[in-house]
PDB file of C-alpha atoms in Angstrom:
ATOM      1  CA  MET K1470     220.126  76.744  84.651  1.00  0.00           C
ATOM      2  CA  SER K1471     218.176  77.486  81.527  1.00  0.00           C
ATOM      3  CA  VAL K1472     216.052  74.697  80.112  1.00  0.00           C
ATOM      4  CA  ALA K1473     216.874  75.875  76.602  1.00  0.00           C
ATOM      5  CA  ARG K1474     220.226  75.708  74.873  1.00  0.00           C
ATOM      6  CA  ARG K1475     221.497  78.855  73.260  1.00  0.00           C
ATOM      7  CA  SER K1476     221.315  79.055  69.508  1.00  0.00           C
ATOM      8  CA  THR K1477     221.097  81.583  66.747  1.00  0.00           C
ATOM      9  CA  VAL K1478     217.695  82.819  65.680  1.00  0.00           C
ATOM     10  CA  ALA K1479     215.835  80.468  63.407  1.00  0.00           C
ATOM     11  CA  GLY K1480     215.268  82.813  60.520  1.00  0.00           C
ATOM     12  CA  GLY K1481     216.766  85.731  58.685  1.00  0.00           C
ATOM     13  CA  THR K1482     216.548  87.639  55.421  1.00  0.00           C
ATOM     14  CA  PHE K1483     219.019  90.026  53.839  1.00  0.00           C
ATOM     15  CA  SER K1484     218.483  92.027  50.671  1.00  0.00           C
ATOM     16  CA  GLY K1485     220.610  94.714  49.091  1.00  0.00           C
ATOM     17  CA  GLY K1486     221.755  96.007  45.718  1.00  0.00           C
ATOM     18  CA  GLY K1487     220.488  93.130  43.612  1.00  0.00           C
ATOM     19  CA  LEU K1488     221.547  90.507  46.178  1.00  0.00           C
ATOM     20  CA  SER K1489     218.945  88.522  48.070  1.00  0.00           C
ATOM     21  CA  HIS K1490     219.738  85.967  50.752  1.00  0.00           C
ATOM     22  CA  THR K1491     217.208  84.041  52.804  1.00  0.00           C
ATOM     23  CA  CYS K1492     218.276  81.493  55.395  1.00  0.00           C
ATOM     24  CA  HIS K1493     216.757  79.778  58.407  1.00  0.00           C
ATOM     25  CA  VAL K1494     219.851  80.559  60.478  1.00  0.00           C
ATOM     26  CA  GLY K1495     219.915  84.247  61.343  1.00  0.00           C
ATOM     27  CA  CYS K1496     223.704  84.543  61.579  1.00  0.00           C
ATOM     28  CA  SER K1497     224.031  83.488  57.924  1.00  0.00           C
ATOM     29  CA  ALA K1498     221.844  86.393  56.826  1.00  0.00           C
ATOM     30  CA  ILE K1499     223.935  88.791  58.933  1.00  0.00           C
ATOM     31  CA  VAL K1500     227.174  87.413  57.462  1.00  0.00           C
ATOM     32  CA  ALA K1501     225.759  87.895  53.957  1.00  0.00           C
ATOM     33  CA  GLY K1502     224.866  91.460  54.888  1.00  0.00           C
ATOM     34  CA  LEU K1503     228.352  92.198  56.229  1.00  0.00           C
ATOM     35  CA  GLY K1504     229.928  90.834  53.070  1.00  0.00           C
ATOM     36  CA  HIS K1505     227.664  92.934  50.892  1.00  0.00           C
ATOM     37  CA  LEU K1506     228.424  96.101  52.868  1.00  0.00           C
ATOM     38  CA  ALA K1507     232.151  95.422  52.669  1.00  0.00           C
ATOM     39  CA  VAL K1508     232.057  95.057  48.881  1.00  0.00           C
ATOM     40  CA  HIS K1509     229.819  98.089  48.316  1.00  0.00           C
ATOM     41  CA  GLN K1510     231.216 100.526  50.883  1.00  0.00           C
ATOM     42  CA  LYS K1511     231.559 103.277  48.286  1.00  0.00           C
ATOM     43  CA  ASP K1512     228.292 102.583  46.462  1.00  0.00           C
ATOM     44  CA  ARG K1513     224.871 104.099  47.083  1.00  0.00           C
ATOM     45  CA  THR K1514     222.784 101.114  48.165  1.00  0.00           C
ATOM     46  CA  PHE K1515     219.717 100.162  50.182  1.00  0.00           C
ATOM     47  CA  SER K1516     220.171  97.075  52.355  1.00  0.00           C
ATOM     48  CA  TYR K1517     217.482  95.285  54.337  1.00  0.00           C
ATOM     49  CA  VAL K1518     217.892  92.748  57.146  1.00  0.00           C
ATOM     50  CA  HIS K1519     214.912  90.945  58.666  1.00  0.00           C
ATOM     51  CA  VAL K1520     215.277  88.770  61.772  1.00  0.00           C
ATOM     52  CA  PRO K1521     211.789  87.532  62.724  1.00  0.00           C
ATOM     53  CA  ASP K1522     212.333  85.208  65.637  1.00  0.00           C
ATOM     54  CA  THR K1523     211.570  87.425  68.568  1.00  0.00           C
ATOM     55  CA  HIS K1524     208.008  86.141  68.276  1.00  0.00           C
ATOM     56  CA  PRO K1525     206.702  84.550  71.498  1.00  0.00           C
ATOM     57  CA  PRO K1526     207.896  80.902  71.638  1.00  0.00           C
ATOM     58  CA  TRP K1527     204.715  79.097  72.625  1.00  0.00           C
ATOM     59  CA  HIS K1528     206.234  75.608  72.330  1.00  0.00           C
ATOM     60  CA  ILE K1529     207.522  75.239  75.897  1.00  0.00           C
ATOM     61  CA  PRO K1530     209.989  72.413  76.718  1.00  0.00           C
ATOM     62  CA  PRO K1531     209.642  69.533  77.183  1.00  0.00           C
ATOM     63  CA  LEU K1532     206.620  69.618  74.859  1.00  0.00           C
ATOM     64  CA  THR K1533     209.016  69.912  71.933  1.00  0.00           C
ATOM     65  CA  ARG K1534     212.746  69.403  71.761  1.00  0.00           C
ATOM     66  CA  SER K1535     214.825  72.581  71.791  1.00  0.00           C
ATOM     67  CA  PHE K1536     211.599  74.632  71.360  1.00  0.00           C
ATOM     68  CA  ASN K1537     211.738  74.098  67.601  1.00  0.00           C
ATOM     69  CA  LEU K1538     214.853  76.210  67.133  1.00  0.00           C
ATOM     70  CA  GLY K1539     215.691  74.441  63.910  1.00  0.00           C
ATOM     71  CA  ARG K1540     212.212  74.636  62.429  1.00  0.00           C
ATOM     72  CA  ARG K1541     211.402  76.103  59.061  1.00  0.00           C
ATOM     73  CA  GLY K1542     208.410  78.339  58.586  1.00  0.00           C
ATOM     74  CA  ASP K1543     206.207  79.912  61.252  1.00  0.00           C
ATOM     75  CA  SER K1544     208.322  81.384  64.016  1.00  0.00           C
ATOM     76  CA  SER K1545     205.659  81.540  66.697  1.00  0.00           C
ATOM     77  CA  GLY K1546     205.317  77.824  67.433  1.00  0.00           C
ATOM     78  CA  LEU K1547     201.761  78.414  68.604  1.00  0.00           C
ATOM     79  CA  ASP K1548     200.419  75.449  70.608  1.00  0.00           C
ATOM     80  CA  LEU K1549     197.859  76.893  73.010  1.00  0.00           C
ATOM     81  CA  GLN K1550     196.058  73.584  73.532  1.00  0.00           C
ATOM     82  CA  ARG K1551     199.078  71.993  75.198  1.00  0.00           C
ATOM     83  CA  LEU K1552     200.409  75.166  76.800  1.00  0.00           C
ATOM     84  CA  PRO K1553     198.706  74.484  80.194  1.00  0.00           C
ATOM     85  CA  GLU K1554     200.689  71.213  80.440  1.00  0.00           C
ATOM     86  CA  ALA K1555     203.947  73.131  80.727  1.00  0.00           C
ATOM     87  CA  ASP K1556     205.465  73.906  84.100  1.00  0.00           C
ATOM     88  CA  ASP K1557     205.060  77.656  84.709  1.00  0.00           C
ATOM     89  CA  PRO K1558     204.578  78.468  80.993  1.00  0.00           C
ATOM     90  CA  ASP K1559     204.559  82.232  81.489  1.00  0.00           C
ATOM     91  CA  ARG K1560     208.046  82.336  83.021  1.00  0.00           C
ATOM     92  CA  GLN K1561     209.435  79.723  80.617  1.00  0.00           C
ATOM     93  CA  GLY K1562     207.971  81.502  77.623  1.00  0.00           C
ATOM     94  CA  ARG K1563     209.413  84.827  78.709  1.00  0.00           C
ATOM     95  CA  GLN K1564     212.790  83.203  79.317  1.00  0.00           C
ATOM     96  CA  LEU K1565     212.867  81.754  75.812  1.00  0.00           C
ATOM     97  CA  TYR K1566     211.742  85.077  74.388  1.00  0.00           C
ATOM     98  CA  LEU K1567     214.575  86.885  76.188  1.00  0.00           C
ATOM     99  CA  LEU K1568     217.098  84.312  74.938  1.00  0.00           C
ATOM    100  CA  ARG K1569     215.983  84.928  71.374  1.00  0.00           C
ATOM    101  CA  LEU K1570     215.990  88.672  71.900  1.00  0.00           C
ATOM    102  CA  HIS K1571     219.555  88.381  73.221  1.00  0.00           C
ATOM    103  CA  GLU K1572     220.604  86.559  70.052  1.00  0.00           C
ATOM    104  CA  VAL K1573     218.968  89.146  67.804  1.00  0.00           C
ATOM    105  CA  ASP K1574     220.642  91.914  69.804  1.00  0.00           C
ATOM    106  CA  ARG K1575     224.012  90.193  69.477  1.00  0.00           C
ATOM    107  CA  LEU K1576     223.668  89.679  65.734  1.00  0.00           C
ATOM    108  CA  LEU K1577     222.459  93.197  64.997  1.00  0.00           C
ATOM    109  CA  GLY K1578     225.081  94.570  67.381  1.00  0.00           C
ATOM    110  CA  GLY K1579     227.799  93.040  65.228  1.00  0.00           C
ATOM    111  CA  LEU K1580     226.271  94.589  62.130  1.00  0.00           C
ATOM    112  CA  PHE K1581     225.951  98.023  63.742  1.00  0.00           C
ATOM    113  CA  GLU K1582     229.496  97.830  65.122  1.00  0.00           C
ATOM    114  CA  TYR K1583     230.854  97.180  61.632  1.00  0.00           C
ATOM    115  CA  ILE K1584     228.909 100.120  60.213  1.00  0.00           C
ATOM    116  CA  GLY K1585     230.082 102.403  63.018  1.00  0.00           C
ATOM    117  CA  ARG K1586     233.694 101.381  62.484  1.00  0.00           C
ATOM    118  CA  THR K1587     233.861 101.560  58.698  1.00  0.00           C
ATOM    119  CA  MET K1588     231.100 103.775  57.259  1.00  0.00           C
ATOM    120  CA  LYS K1589     229.293 105.692  59.988  1.00  0.00           C
ATOM    121  CA  ASP K1590     229.668 109.057  58.239  1.00  0.00           C
ATOM    122  CA  ASP K1591     227.672 108.048  55.163  1.00  0.00           C
ATOM    123  CA  THR K1592     225.272 105.358  56.387  1.00  0.00           C
ATOM    124  CA  LEU K1593     221.735 105.757  57.689  1.00  0.00           C
ATOM    125  CA  VAL K1594     220.585 102.959  60.025  1.00  0.00           C
ATOM    126  CA  VAL K1595     216.877 102.424  60.711  1.00  0.00           C
ATOM    127  CA  LEU K1596     215.603  99.885  63.258  1.00  0.00           C
ATOM    128  CA  THR K1597     211.893  99.126  63.605  1.00  0.00           C
ATOM    129  CA  ALA K1598     209.353  96.292  63.828  1.00  0.00           C
ATOM    130  CA  ASP K1599     206.139  95.323  62.076  1.00  0.00           C
ATOM    131  CA  HIS K1600     204.171  94.839  65.309  1.00  0.00           C
ATOM    132  CA  GLY K1601     204.502  94.527  69.066  1.00  0.00           C
ATOM    133  CA  THR K1602     204.619  91.399  71.200  1.00  0.00           C
ATOM    134  CA  PRO K1603     201.695  90.920  73.609  1.00  0.00           C
ATOM    135  CA  TRP K1604     201.556  87.981  76.006  1.00  0.00           C
ATOM    136  CA  HIS K1605     197.782  88.080  75.949  1.00  0.00           C
ATOM    137  CA  HIS K1606     197.308  84.302  75.843  1.00  0.00           C
ATOM    138  CA  LEU K1607     199.023  83.978  79.229  1.00  0.00           C
ATOM    139  CA  ARG K1608     196.962  86.567  81.083  1.00  0.00           C
ATOM    140  CA  GLU K1609     194.570  85.186  83.693  1.00  0.00           C
ATOM    141  CA  ASN K1610     191.641  87.496  82.903  1.00  0.00           C
ATOM    142  CA  ARG K1611     191.592  87.574  79.128  1.00  0.00           C
ATOM    143  CA  PRO K1612     188.067  88.000  77.691  1.00  0.00           C
ATOM    144  CA  ALA K1613     187.140  85.584  74.918  1.00  0.00           C
ATOM    145  CA  ASP K1614     186.260  88.456  72.578  1.00  0.00           C
ATOM    146  CA  GLU K1615     189.384  90.511  73.306  1.00  0.00           C
ATOM    147  CA  PRO K1616     190.371  92.656  70.310  1.00  0.00           C
ATOM    148  CA  TYR K1617     193.385  91.712  68.238  1.00  0.00           C
ATOM    149  CA  LEU K1618     194.642  95.314  68.040  1.00  0.00           C
ATOM    150  CA  VAL K1619     195.455  95.766  71.729  1.00  0.00           C
ATOM    151  CA  ASP K1620     198.028  98.404  72.640  1.00  0.00           C
ATOM    152  CA  ASP K1621     200.935  95.996  73.192  1.00  0.00           C
ATOM    153  CA  ARG K1622     200.445  94.427  69.769  1.00  0.00           C
ATOM    154  CA  THR K1623     200.277  97.708  67.842  1.00  0.00           C
ATOM    155  CA  ALA K1624     203.019  99.566  69.744  1.00  0.00           C
ATOM    156  CA  THR K1625     206.311  99.699  67.827  1.00  0.00           C
ATOM    157  CA  SER K1626     209.274 102.028  67.877  1.00  0.00           C
ATOM    158  CA  LEU K1627     211.416 103.420  65.081  1.00  0.00           C
ATOM    159  CA  GLN K1628     215.022 104.344  65.826  1.00  0.00           C
ATOM    160  CA  MET K1629     217.451 106.049  63.454  1.00  0.00           C
ATOM    161  CA  SER K1630     221.114 106.973  63.511  1.00  0.00           C
ATOM    162  CA  GLY K1631     223.417 108.459  60.926  1.00  0.00           C
ATOM    163  CA  PRO K1632     224.664 111.752  59.509  1.00  0.00           C
ATOM    164  CA  GLY K1633     222.178 114.588  59.886  1.00  0.00           C
ATOM    165  CA  ILE K1634     219.893 112.694  62.263  1.00  0.00           C
ATOM    166  CA  PRO K1635     219.082 114.979  65.222  1.00  0.00           C
ATOM    167  CA  GLN K1636     219.112 113.886  68.856  1.00  0.00           C
ATOM    168  CA  ARG K1637     215.360 113.879  69.257  1.00  0.00           C
ATOM    169  CA  ARG K1638     212.695 111.719  70.866  1.00  0.00           C
ATOM    170  CA  HIS K1639     209.016 111.776  69.950  1.00  0.00           C
ATOM    171  CA  ASP K1640     206.658 110.107  72.414  1.00  0.00           C
ATOM    172  CA  GLY K1641     203.378 111.401  71.018  1.00  0.00           C
ATOM    173  CA  LEU K1642     201.098 109.710  68.503  1.00  0.00           C
ATOM    174  CA  THR K1643     203.109 108.224  65.651  1.00  0.00           C
ATOM    175  CA  SER K1644     202.596 105.546  63.008  1.00  0.00           C
ATOM    176  CA  PRO K1645     206.062 104.085  62.304  1.00  0.00           C
ATOM    177  CA  ASN K1646     204.893 101.492  59.757  1.00  0.00           C
ATOM    178  CA  VAL K1647     203.178 104.196  57.683  1.00  0.00           C
ATOM    179  CA  ASP K1648     205.759 106.928  58.319  1.00  0.00           C
ATOM    180  CA  LEU K1649     208.784 104.740  57.526  1.00  0.00           C
ATOM    181  CA  MET K1650     208.820 105.278  53.759  1.00  0.00           C
ATOM    182  CA  PRO K1651     208.473 109.086  53.642  1.00  0.00           C
ATOM    183  CA  THR K1652     211.010 109.403  56.472  1.00  0.00           C
ATOM    184  CA  VAL K1653     213.634 107.282  54.708  1.00  0.00           C
ATOM    185  CA  LEU K1654     212.954 108.852  51.295  1.00  0.00           C
ATOM    186  CA  ALA K1655     213.454 112.327  52.746  1.00  0.00           C
ATOM    187  CA  ARG K1656     216.788 111.303  54.308  1.00  0.00           C
ATOM    188  CA  ALA K1657     217.906 109.899  50.946  1.00  0.00           C
ATOM    189  CA  GLY K1658     217.031 113.162  49.193  1.00  0.00           C
ATOM    190  CA  LEU K1659     214.291 111.533  47.130  1.00  0.00           C
ATOM    191  CA  ALA K1660     210.879 113.007  46.396  1.00  0.00           C
ATOM    192  CA  VAL K1661     208.049 111.745  48.571  1.00  0.00           C
ATOM    193  CA  PRO K1662     204.963 110.815  46.486  1.00  0.00           C
ATOM    194  CA  ASP K1663     201.892 112.897  47.279  1.00  0.00           C
ATOM    195  CA  ASP K1664     199.664 109.829  47.648  1.00  0.00           C
ATOM    196  CA  LEU K1665     201.550 108.365  50.612  1.00  0.00           C
ATOM    197  CA  ASP K1666     199.596 108.357  53.870  1.00  0.00           C
ATOM    198  CA  GLY K1667     202.731 108.678  55.992  1.00  0.00           C
ATOM    199  CA  GLN K1668     204.646 111.725  57.176  1.00  0.00           C
ATOM    200  CA  ASP K1669     208.329 112.488  57.681  1.00  0.00           C
ATOM    201  CA  LEU K1670     208.913 111.715  61.352  1.00  0.00           C
ATOM    202  CA  LEU K1671     211.802 114.189  61.508  1.00  0.00           C
ATOM    203  CA  SER K1672     209.837 117.085  60.066  1.00  0.00           C
ATOM    204  CA  ARG K1673     209.346 120.006  62.446  1.00  0.00           C
ATOM    205  CA  THR K1674     205.691 120.085  61.397  1.00  0.00           C
ATOM    206  CA  TYR K1675     205.048 116.401  62.190  1.00  0.00           C
ATOM    207  CA  ARG K1676     201.783 115.951  64.034  1.00  0.00           C
ATOM    208  CA  ARG K1677     199.110 113.289  64.388  1.00  0.00           C
ATOM    209  CA  ASP K1678     195.808 113.830  66.173  1.00  0.00           C
ATOM    210  CA  HIS K1679     194.921 110.152  65.827  1.00  0.00           C
ATOM    211  CA  VAL K1680     196.321 106.884  64.482  1.00  0.00           C
ATOM    212  CA  ILE K1681     194.458 104.016  62.826  1.00  0.00           C
ATOM    213  CA  SER K1682     195.351 100.324  62.956  1.00  0.00           C
ATOM    214  CA  GLU K1683     193.709  97.576  60.891  1.00  0.00           C
ATOM    215  CA  SER K1684     193.651  93.795  60.880  1.00  0.00           C
ATOM    216  CA  LEU K1685     192.196  91.367  58.320  1.00  0.00           C
ATOM    217  CA  TYR K1686     192.479  87.848  59.703  1.00  0.00           C
ATOM    218  CA  ASP K1687     190.450  84.637  59.713  1.00  0.00           C
ATOM    219  CA  GLY K1688     187.306  86.188  58.281  1.00  0.00           C
ATOM    220  CA  VAL K1689     187.284  89.183  60.629  1.00  0.00           C
ATOM    221  CA  TYR K1690     188.149  92.822  59.929  1.00  0.00           C
ATOM    222  CA  GLU K1691     189.164  94.919  62.914  1.00  0.00           C
ATOM    223  CA  ILE K1692     189.894  98.634  63.113  1.00  0.00           C
ATOM    224  CA  ALA K1693     191.282 100.601  66.062  1.00  0.00           C
ATOM    225  CA  VAL K1694     191.442 104.396  66.354  1.00  0.00           C
ATOM    226  CA  ARG K1695     193.608 106.040  69.031  1.00  0.00           C
ATOM    227  CA  ASP K1696     193.829 109.694  70.018  1.00  0.00           C
ATOM    228  CA  GLY K1697     196.358 109.342  72.841  1.00  0.00           C
ATOM    229  CA  LYS K1698     193.671 109.185  75.520  1.00  0.00           C
ATOM    230  CA  ARG K1699     191.212 106.552  74.332  1.00  0.00           C
ATOM    231  CA  THR K1700     191.149 103.579  71.969  1.00  0.00           C
ATOM    232  CA  TYR K1701     188.001 102.721  69.978  1.00  0.00           C
ATOM    233  CA  ILE K1702     187.790  99.303  68.323  1.00  0.00           C
ATOM    234  CA  GLU K1703     185.243  97.734  65.965  1.00  0.00           C
ATOM    235  CA  LYS K1704     185.098  94.251  64.441  1.00  0.00           C
ATOM    236  CA  TYR K1705     183.205  93.118  61.343  1.00  0.00           C
ATOM    237  CA  ARG K1706     182.751  89.842  59.539  1.00  0.00           C
ATOM    238  CA  LEU K1707     184.742  89.910  56.312  1.00  0.00           C
ATOM    239  CA  ASP K1708     184.043  88.401  52.907  1.00  0.00           C
ATOM    240  CA  GLU K1709     187.653  87.436  52.169  1.00  0.00           C
ATOM    241  CA  GLU K1710     187.061  86.769  48.463  1.00  0.00           C
ATOM    242  CA  ARG K1711     185.565  90.202  47.802  1.00  0.00           C
ATOM    243  CA  ILE K1712     187.429  91.977  50.639  1.00  0.00           C
ATOM    244  CA  LYS K1713     184.160  93.538  51.759  1.00  0.00           C
ATOM    245  CA  LEU K1714     182.555  93.911  55.179  1.00  0.00           C
ATOM    246  CA  VAL K1715     179.451  91.850  55.904  1.00  0.00           C
ATOM    247  CA  GLY K1716     176.706  93.452  57.973  1.00  0.00           C
ATOM    248  CA  ALA K1717     176.928  95.586  61.092  1.00  0.00           C
ATOM    249  CA  PRO K1718     179.818  95.509  63.579  1.00  0.00           C
ATOM    250  CA  ILE K1719     180.020  92.318  65.650  1.00  0.00           C
ATOM    251  CA  TYR K1720     182.043  94.096  68.333  1.00  0.00           C
ATOM    252  CA  ARG K1721     182.451  97.627  69.632  1.00  0.00           C
ATOM    253  CA  GLY K1722     184.695  98.680  72.497  1.00  0.00           C
ATOM    254  CA  LEU K1723     186.105 101.874  73.981  1.00  0.00           C
ATOM    255  CA  PHE K1724     189.075 101.709  76.352  1.00  0.00           C
ATOM    256  CA  PRO K1725     191.617 104.011  78.002  1.00  0.00           C
ATOM    257  CA  CYS K1726     194.883 104.089  76.051  1.00  0.00           C
ATOM    258  CA  GLY K1727     197.506 101.876  77.650  1.00  0.00           C
ATOM    259  CA  THR K1728     195.072  99.681  79.555  1.00  0.00           C
ATOM    260  CA  PRO K1729     196.128  96.047  80.139  1.00  0.00           C
ATOM    261  CA  ASP K1730     192.494  95.014  80.663  1.00  0.00           C
ATOM    262  CA  PHE K1731     190.021  94.814  77.778  1.00  0.00           C
ATOM    263  CA  THR K1732     187.279  93.134  79.819  1.00  0.00           C
ATOM    264  CA  HIS K1733     184.969  96.132  80.261  1.00  0.00           C
ATOM    265  CA  SER K1734     184.338  98.859  77.714  1.00  0.00           C
ATOM    266  CA  LEU K1735     183.947 102.458  78.838  1.00  0.00           C
ATOM    267  CA  SER K1736     180.307 103.541  79.022  1.00  0.00           C
ATOM    268  CA  GLU K1737     180.885 106.928  77.396  1.00  0.00           C
ATOM    269  CA  SER K1738     180.358 107.657  73.704  1.00  0.00           C
ATOM    270  CA  PRO K1739     183.362 107.193  71.380  1.00  0.00           C
ATOM    271  CA  GLY K1740     182.391 110.428  69.632  1.00  0.00           C
ATOM    272  CA  THR K1741     184.738 111.417  66.821  1.00  0.00           C
ATOM    273  CA  LEU K1742     186.753 108.182  67.169  1.00  0.00           C
ATOM    274  CA  ALA K1743     183.823 106.211  65.744  1.00  0.00           C
ATOM    275  CA  ASP K1744     183.385 108.804  62.987  1.00  0.00           C
ATOM    276  CA  LEU K1745     187.070 108.448  62.070  1.00  0.00           C
ATOM    277  CA  ALA K1746     186.773 104.654  61.944  1.00  0.00           C
ATOM    278  CA  HIS K1747     183.736 104.757  59.651  1.00  0.00           C
ATOM    279  CA  SER K1748     185.305 107.420  57.433  1.00  0.00           C
ATOM    280  CA  HIS K1749     188.401 105.264  56.997  1.00  0.00           C
ATOM    281  CA  ILE K1750     186.332 102.186  56.164  1.00  0.00           C
ATOM    282  CA  ARG K1751     184.568 104.144  53.409  1.00  0.00           C
ATOM    283  CA  LYS K1752     187.855 105.588  52.154  1.00  0.00           C
ATOM    284  CA  VAL K1753     189.505 102.193  51.627  1.00  0.00           C
ATOM    285  CA  GLY K1754     186.413 100.741  49.933  1.00  0.00           C
ATOM    286  CA  LEU K1755     185.522  97.981  52.393  1.00  0.00           C
ATOM    287  CA  LEU K1756     181.783  98.596  52.409  1.00  0.00           C
ATOM    288  CA  GLY K1757     179.833  95.969  50.495  1.00  0.00           C
ATOM    289  CA  SER K1758     177.880  96.977  47.416  1.00  0.00           C
TER     290      SER K1758
END
C-alpha cells in the first residue's frame, strides 16, 4: 500500500488568447484550458499549460503530512537535512515522484484526448520541459563539488504532433529550450528573427556539433559544453549585482557524455570544448571589466 494518498498536482498555469489562469490545483488549470479551447475552436490562438509538480518530492512521509501536496510555492519540498531520517528515502521519493507523474499524465491525457477528438486537423501540440530530473542527492558516491549541469538535469525531450508534422525522431545533439521558438514559429508560418540562437528542429538541414548549457545560481556561474562524446564543465564565482565573473575558474571537469559518476575528471585535454566555453562567455558579456 502506498504511504501517500493520491491527489492532483499541486500547481498549474494556463494561458491563452488573453486569458490567464493560475491555480495551485493542477486540474483547475486543465479545466480552464479545456474551456478556452472549446470556446475558441475556430480561432487562431496560442495556448500554454504548465504543470510543474513532477519535481522530486524531497519531503518524505512521515516527516510532513501528505508530502505537502497542498502547499503553495516551491514544488520541490527540499529538506535534505532530515532526508536521512526517512525509511528508505530513495524508494519512497521515487514512488511519490511516479505518483505525481501519473497525475500529470492523466491530466494532460485528458487535454490531448479532447484535442484529438475535436480539433486534431488544425492544432499543433508541443510537449517539453525546462530541465531534467536527477536524483543526485540520493546517490551514495556523490562528490561534494559535483557540477549542477549533469547530464540527467540538462536532458529534456521535445515532442510534437499535428498536421504536417513528420514521423521523425532525432537522437543527436539538440537544444530543445533554445530550438523551441524557431520550431514553433516555423510551424505557424511566422518569420523567425535572425538574432535567435535556436534552429528549426524539423528542418532537413538541422545540425548541432555541440550544445551549451548555463547556470547562474547562488553566486556561482556554471557552463557545460557537450559534443556528444564528452562534457566539459567550468564553474566561476559570480558577482550577482553586476552579472560578471570573478577571477579564474573555481572548477574544471571533463567527463564522458552520459556518465552517472562525476567523481573523477578525465585526464585528457578538453581541447575545443574549452575554447567553445570561453568564446561563449565572451559573447554573452560575462567577463568583468
